[in-house]
Amino acid sequence: MWNWFKHKNYPDFWKEYLKTFKIKQPKSIEKTRFIVFDTETTGLDTVKDRILSIGAIAITNGIIDVADNFEIYLKQDEFNTDTVEIHGILKEGNIEKFSEEKAIEYFINYLQNAVLIAHHAAFDVKMINAALTRMNLPKLKNKSIDTGILYKKLDGKTGNHFNLDALCKEFNIPKHDRHTASGDAFITALLFLKIISKLKKERTVYYSDLFRTTNNKGLI
Amino acid sequence: MKNTIAERIFDFLKDFPPFDILTKEQLFLIAANVKVVYVEKDRVVFKQKELPHENFYIVKDGAIGLYRTLDLDSILVDICDEGDIFGLRPLVQNDHYLMSAKANEESILYAISVEILKEIIQSNDKVSKFLIASFSTNIKTPYANNNYGQLFANVDTLEGNNTNLSDFQTAEYSKNPITCNKKTSIKEAALIMSSNRVGSILIVENKNPIGIITDKDLRLKIATGLVSIDEKVDQIMSSPVITVSDKITTSEAQIAMLKHKITHLCITKDGTPNSELCGIMSEHDIVVLQGNNPSVLIKELKRAKNIETLRYIRQKTSKLLKGYIEQKIPIIFISNIISEITSALTIKAIELSILEMETKPPVKFGWLALGSQGRKEQLLITDQDNALVFENVFDEDYKTTKDYFISLSKKITNKLNTIGFEYCPANMMASNPKFCLSVNEWKNKFNKWITQPSEKSIMMCTIFFDYDLVYGNKKLVDKISKSIFKSIKSYEIFLNFLGRNALINPPPLGFFRQFLVENDGAHKDQFDIKSKALMPLIDAARLLCLSHNLKNENNTIKRYVNLIDIEPQNKDLYLSCIDAFKILLRFRTEQGLKHNDSGRYIDLKNLSKSEKLKLKGAFKPIKDIQELLNIRYNLSQMM
């Protein structure tokens, strides 16, 4: 009852967002709209740090659709000078910047019910969720896939941490615009396609396999 | 809003034709709507006969092989690498795919919507020209299309746009033209011309040029008594005048003169007849600008008394050649002039050598140019190939006669070497006793080559059949030619051997990155333009002409022209061979001038995309003429 009441008070964009989840999901790798995204942040603390920018691009039927991309830069109150060097995003740049509320609203509008993909997805999802919490909104409802975990489903991959640079090297992906949200999202999108293609060569890949967070025994 | 990914794609596309000629807005629109496709090795992008996709593709990374499947055989037609476009023709022509595309390596492709492109084609003429040109390399029978000749021309136009402007000199002209007004009498005008020692006078009104009188007008209209010298100049002036702006390049000026059949151009402030006159350019100015006028060179040559002068003239010829190539003057015209000069140089070297001999030649003889010089296709300095024929003599005189001509030949080849034509490394020169022979000996030699064909004798035939008399008695040569045809007639299978030889070098498939892809899939980083492209066309022309008893013409282009007369049913094919030959010969010359060598081996690293495309366009006719030989001489059974 309380939940229902609160639901009524959600802003329109969130209501629209929720509606998209009422539509039956295709549950096939080919038909699903995947959104590969990356956030650049002021730091690694999901509570204290803030999002500097979000970059995202969609994959449908194994094709990266440049027209279906998203790129936004956020105005900063919290500003951590240490990370500026990595991202090159200064507090007052020339790029048009949006408040956190607006940026998240646009991002949610863009996402709809897509399946999210990110490298070390847990962190990026947590950063978005933290922003949603500050807006008095619930967490993201989208399913998500971690390319780091997906990679470990390949034959003979052990260990726990695979950074994006190492995987770019292994999969022969040129590192353009590394450490910009859009650049990393694009690289991650290629990485996702390459891992899936390699997985498919090794065995039959089912839609549900993508979401198993356990190790490679998860795949039959 | 910022779009980093589209910007990155924009940066990639902007370097490759035809995207390099789009406006920034057009290209960004394309980049922002690209679909990025990842294909693993061996995956098929599309299949032959399939209906076209909504997109065409450009290779971002990796390599895509294009295959045509006939019955059960799959033939590699082309390999596309970074920046290559494929799968476009069916989209524009609403046709099925003619080939299959398969990833030869793991690849990333940019798929571009044909709808966006169609809009751009309509608004950008250059793009559509590029696309037509690129189709010509992979449609089934390109020369069935009437526009075939233009396809190459289009690539040329495209290239012209990329060429550095400094390659085109701005034409020089006289900035103080001699003028008078239209009320001046003809006599006065002639006096002004005489006192200024000029061949023309411009008639101006309010500083704008309205007419011109040249020496020719005075000769045709005054000296003949048609018009009185007391009349006003406007009675005889040519009007209106052709005006151009001072930004005109030498080649444009030449074209303008040719087009209007005139010898003078008026330079005006804005290039129109209604603006102030600032100068006049005559045909003579252009000749002077080119530094070396061929007719002047030949005159100088005829006066030359020593070998150093000849050497100097040869060097000047190289400069002349360079100028002609830069001005994009037709290659036939260039090769005619260079051949004329080469012949004149050789004749002079022979005359000087005869003077050095203690006695006059004992009998009639002829000096033959062989190979490319014999075909009048020698543009760059390459080595000399020549032979000598002398009149039949009695056995008792043979030794002294032969000794005389060998020592004469040694002097001649030595002089030619000094002039700049290096000795033939294979010693195919008249100074070699084997190639300094009497008429009967030559007849026997050719007869032996023809009736006992071996790999070596066939090779000799390909060099010696293209002989051209440079100096001496024509009758001796005619006797040999007659005898050759007689031999061939009695031993027709010889032509099949010649045909087999013409097929030894199939043209390459195309280019792949910095490599040339051979028919067997091998990659080479150098392209032997002589043996892989020029020779097959030369060999085919020679063989076909021999089969029709044509010996009067050695030049490859003229041979194909003759063949068109005899076999009108193959006109399209022969025309395409002529086009290809011109392109290849020009290409070789350009490369040779650039690298100061024979231009034979082309380093593929230095070729631009459009140069590769142009070369590739020339491979197709080679393949087709070889197929014709194959069928006509039933060569597949011989191979």
PDB file of C-alpha atoms in Angstrom, chain B residues 325-437:
ATOM      1  CA  ILE B 325      53.397  14.212 -67.596  1.00  0.00           C
ATOM      2  CA  GLU B 326      52.654  16.915 -65.070  1.00  0.00           C
ATOM      3  CA  GLN B 327      50.538  18.776 -67.583  1.00  0.00           C
ATOM      4  CA  LYS B 328      48.564  15.574 -68.158  1.00  0.00           C
ATOM      5  CA  ILE B 329      49.190  15.698 -71.885  1.00  0.00           C
ATOM      6  CA  PRO B 330      47.889  12.550 -73.661  1.00  0.00           C
ATOM      7  CA  ILE B 331      50.375   9.726 -73.392  1.00  0.00           C
ATOM      8  CA  ILE B 332      50.268   8.926 -77.125  1.00  0.00           C
ATOM      9  CA  PHE B 333      51.394  12.437 -77.921  1.00  0.00           C
ATOM     10  CA  ILE B 334      54.163  12.211 -75.341  1.00  0.00           C
ATOM     11  CA  SER B 335      55.406   8.836 -76.518  1.00  0.00           C
ATOM     12  CA  ASN B 336      55.443  10.033 -80.133  1.00  0.00           C
ATOM     13  CA  ILE B 337      57.606  12.989 -79.277  1.00  0.00           C
ATOM     14  CA  ILE B 338      59.968  11.060 -77.048  1.00  0.00           C
ATOM     15  CA  SER B 339      60.301   8.342 -79.690  1.00  0.00           C
ATOM     16  CA  GLU B 340      61.048  10.939 -82.342  1.00  0.00           C
ATOM     17  CA  ILE B 341      63.804  12.377 -80.216  1.00  0.00           C
ATOM     18  CA  THR B 342      65.184   8.955 -79.342  1.00  0.00           C
ATOM     19  CA  SER B 343      65.255   8.033 -83.030  1.00  0.00           C
ATOM     20  CA  ALA B 344      66.915  11.310 -83.937  1.00  0.00           C
ATOM     21  CA  LEU B 345      69.529  10.742 -81.235  1.00  0.00           C
ATOM     22  CA  THR B 346      70.217   7.247 -82.520  1.00  0.00           C
ATOM     23  CA  ILE B 347      70.522   8.440 -86.108  1.00  0.00           C
ATOM     24  CA  LYS B 348      72.964  11.102 -85.026  1.00  0.00           C
ATOM     25  CA  ALA B 349      74.995   8.546 -83.083  1.00  0.00           C
ATOM     26  CA  ILE B 350      75.104   6.349 -86.194  1.00  0.00           C
ATOM     27  CA  GLU B 351      76.146   9.241 -88.457  1.00  0.00           C
ATOM     28  CA  LEU B 352      78.887  10.302 -86.076  1.00  0.00           C
ATOM     29  CA  SER B 353      80.113   6.706 -85.846  1.00  0.00           C
ATOM     30  CA  ILE B 354      80.213   6.258 -89.638  1.00  0.00           C
ATOM     31  CA  LEU B 355      82.348   9.398 -89.853  1.00  0.00           C
ATOM     32  CA  GLU B 356      84.774   7.858 -87.389  1.00  0.00           C
ATOM     33  CA  MET B 357      85.152   4.713 -89.495  1.00  0.00           C
ATOM     34  CA  GLU B 358      88.019   4.788 -91.947  1.00  0.00           C
ATOM     35  CA  THR B 359      85.851   3.714 -94.862  1.00  0.00           C
ATOM     36  CA  LYS B 360      82.234   4.017 -95.845  1.00  0.00           C
ATOM     37  CA  PRO B 361      79.953   1.035 -95.196  1.00  0.00           C
ATOM     38  CA  PRO B 362      80.846  -1.639 -97.783  1.00  0.00           C
ATOM     39  CA  VAL B 363      77.179  -2.554 -98.450  1.00  0.00           C
ATOM     40  CA  LYS B 364      73.696  -1.368 -97.597  1.00  0.00           C
ATOM     41  CA  PHE B 365      72.620  -1.926 -94.018  1.00  0.00           C
ATOM     42  CA  GLY B 366      69.808  -1.163 -91.599  1.00  0.00           C
ATOM     43  CA  TRP B 367      69.834  -0.299 -87.901  1.00  0.00           C
ATOM     44  CA  LEU B 368      66.938  -1.781 -86.009  1.00  0.00           C
ATOM     45  CA  ALA B 369      65.494  -0.656 -82.726  1.00  0.00           C
ATOM     46  CA  LEU B 370      63.977  -3.514 -80.762  1.00  0.00           C
ATOM     47  CA  GLY B 371      61.620  -3.919 -77.847  1.00  0.00           C
ATOM     48  CA  SER B 372      60.025  -0.802 -76.417  1.00  0.00           C
ATOM     49  CA  GLN B 373      62.016   1.512 -78.645  1.00  0.00           C
ATOM     50  CA  GLY B 374      60.926  -0.509 -81.641  1.00  0.00           C
ATOM     51  CA  ARG B 375      57.351  -0.118 -80.477  1.00  0.00           C
ATOM     52  CA  LYS B 376      57.874   3.611 -79.883  1.00  0.00           C
ATOM     53  CA  GLU B 377      56.795   3.154 -76.300  1.00  0.00           C
ATOM     54  CA  GLN B 378      60.032   4.012 -74.626  1.00  0.00           C
ATOM     55  CA  LEU B 379      59.497   7.007 -72.419  1.00  0.00           C
ATOM     56  CA  LEU B 380      62.112   6.729 -69.734  1.00  0.00           C
ATOM     57  CA  ILE B 381      65.741   6.008 -70.234  1.00  0.00           C
ATOM     58  CA  THR B 382      65.952   2.255 -70.332  1.00  0.00           C
ATOM     59  CA  ASP B 383      68.686   0.085 -71.744  1.00  0.00           C
ATOM     60  CA  GLN B 384      69.268  -0.197 -75.468  1.00  0.00           C
ATOM     61  CA  ASP B 385      68.054  -3.150 -77.518  1.00  0.00           C
ATOM     62  CA  ASN B 386      69.146  -3.051 -81.141  1.00  0.00           C
ATOM     63  CA  ALA B 387      70.284  -5.118 -84.092  1.00  0.00           C
ATOM     64  CA  LEU B 388      71.888  -4.618 -87.468  1.00  0.00           C
ATOM     65  CA  VAL B 389      71.124  -6.138 -90.832  1.00  0.00           C
ATOM     66  CA  PHE B 390      73.368  -5.874 -93.861  1.00  0.00           C
ATOM     67  CA  GLU B 391      72.964  -6.827 -97.490  1.00  0.00           C
ATOM     68  CA  ASN B 392      73.797 -10.395 -98.507  1.00  0.00           C
ATOM     69  CA  VAL B 393      77.390 -10.642 -99.677  1.00  0.00           C
ATOM     70  CA  PHE B 394      79.510 -13.310-101.322  1.00  0.00           C
ATOM     71  CA  ASP B 395      81.131 -15.765 -98.962  1.00  0.00           C
ATOM     72  CA  GLU B 396      84.596 -14.410 -99.619  1.00  0.00           C
ATOM     73  CA  ASP B 397      83.500 -10.892 -98.561  1.00  0.00           C
ATOM     74  CA  TYR B 398      81.488 -12.015 -95.576  1.00  0.00           C
ATOM     75  CA  LYS B 399      84.156 -11.794 -92.905  1.00  0.00           C
ATOM     76  CA  THR B 400      85.381  -8.316 -93.773  1.00  0.00           C
ATOM     77  CA  THR B 401      81.801  -7.052 -94.116  1.00  0.00           C
ATOM     78  CA  LYS B 402      80.743  -8.483 -90.793  1.00  0.00           C
ATOM     79  CA  ASP B 403      83.871  -7.184 -89.059  1.00  0.00           C
ATOM     80  CA  TYR B 404      83.182  -3.745 -90.421  1.00  0.00           C
ATOM     81  CA  PHE B 405      79.607  -3.666 -89.125  1.00  0.00           C
ATOM     82  CA  ILE B 406      80.548  -5.077 -85.745  1.00  0.00           C
ATOM     83  CA  SER B 407      83.137  -2.432 -85.198  1.00  0.00           C
ATOM     84  CA  LEU B 408      80.668   0.205 -86.406  1.00  0.00           C
ATOM     85  CA  SER B 409      78.044  -1.172 -84.046  1.00  0.00           C
ATOM     86  CA  LYS B 410      80.473  -1.068 -81.164  1.00  0.00           C
ATOM     87  CA  LYS B 411      81.025   2.623 -81.799  1.00  0.00           C
ATOM     88  CA  ILE B 412      77.287   3.239 -82.024  1.00  0.00           C
ATOM     89  CA  THR B 413      76.334   1.339 -78.880  1.00  0.00           C
ATOM     90  CA  ASN B 414      79.174   2.997 -77.047  1.00  0.00           C
ATOM     91  CA  LYS B 415      77.878   6.407 -78.056  1.00  0.00           C
ATOM     92  CA  LEU B 416      74.332   5.522 -77.129  1.00  0.00           C
ATOM     93  CA  ASN B 417      75.625   4.441 -73.750  1.00  0.00           C
ATOM     94  CA  THR B 418      77.339   7.792 -73.302  1.00  0.00           C
ATOM     95  CA  ILE B 419      74.172   9.599 -74.330  1.00  0.00           C
ATOM     96  CA  GLY B 420      72.264   7.812 -71.611  1.00  0.00           C
ATOM     97  CA  PHE B 421      70.947   4.571 -73.073  1.00  0.00           C
ATOM     98  CA  GLU B 422      72.674   1.958 -70.991  1.00  0.00           C
ATOM     99  CA  TYR B 423      74.075  -1.232 -72.481  1.00  0.00           C
ATOM    100  CA  CYS B 424      71.637  -4.097 -72.633  1.00  0.00           C
ATOM    101  CA  PRO B 425      72.544  -6.445 -69.765  1.00  0.00           C
ATOM    102  CA  ALA B 426      71.542  -9.438 -71.908  1.00  0.00           C
ATOM    103  CA  ASN B 427      73.781  -8.129 -74.708  1.00  0.00           C
ATOM    104  CA  MET B 428      70.965  -7.892 -77.214  1.00  0.00           C
ATOM    105  CA  MET B 429      72.775  -5.319 -79.237  1.00  0.00           C
ATOM    106  CA  ALA B 430      74.078  -4.978 -82.761  1.00  0.00           C
ATOM    107  CA  SER B 431      77.639  -5.116 -81.418  1.00  0.00           C
ATOM    108  CA  ASN B 432      76.991  -8.760 -80.512  1.00  0.00           C
ATOM    109  CA  PRO B 433      77.999 -10.929 -83.527  1.00  0.00           C
ATOM    110  CA  LYS B 434      74.772 -12.903 -83.022  1.00  0.00           C
ATOM    111  CA  PHE B 435      72.668  -9.852 -83.810  1.00  0.00           C
ATOM    112  CA  CYS B 436      74.746  -8.256 -86.546  1.00  0.00           C
ATOM    113  CA  LEU B 437      73.735 -10.401 -89.508  1.00  0.00           C
TER     114      LEU B 437
END
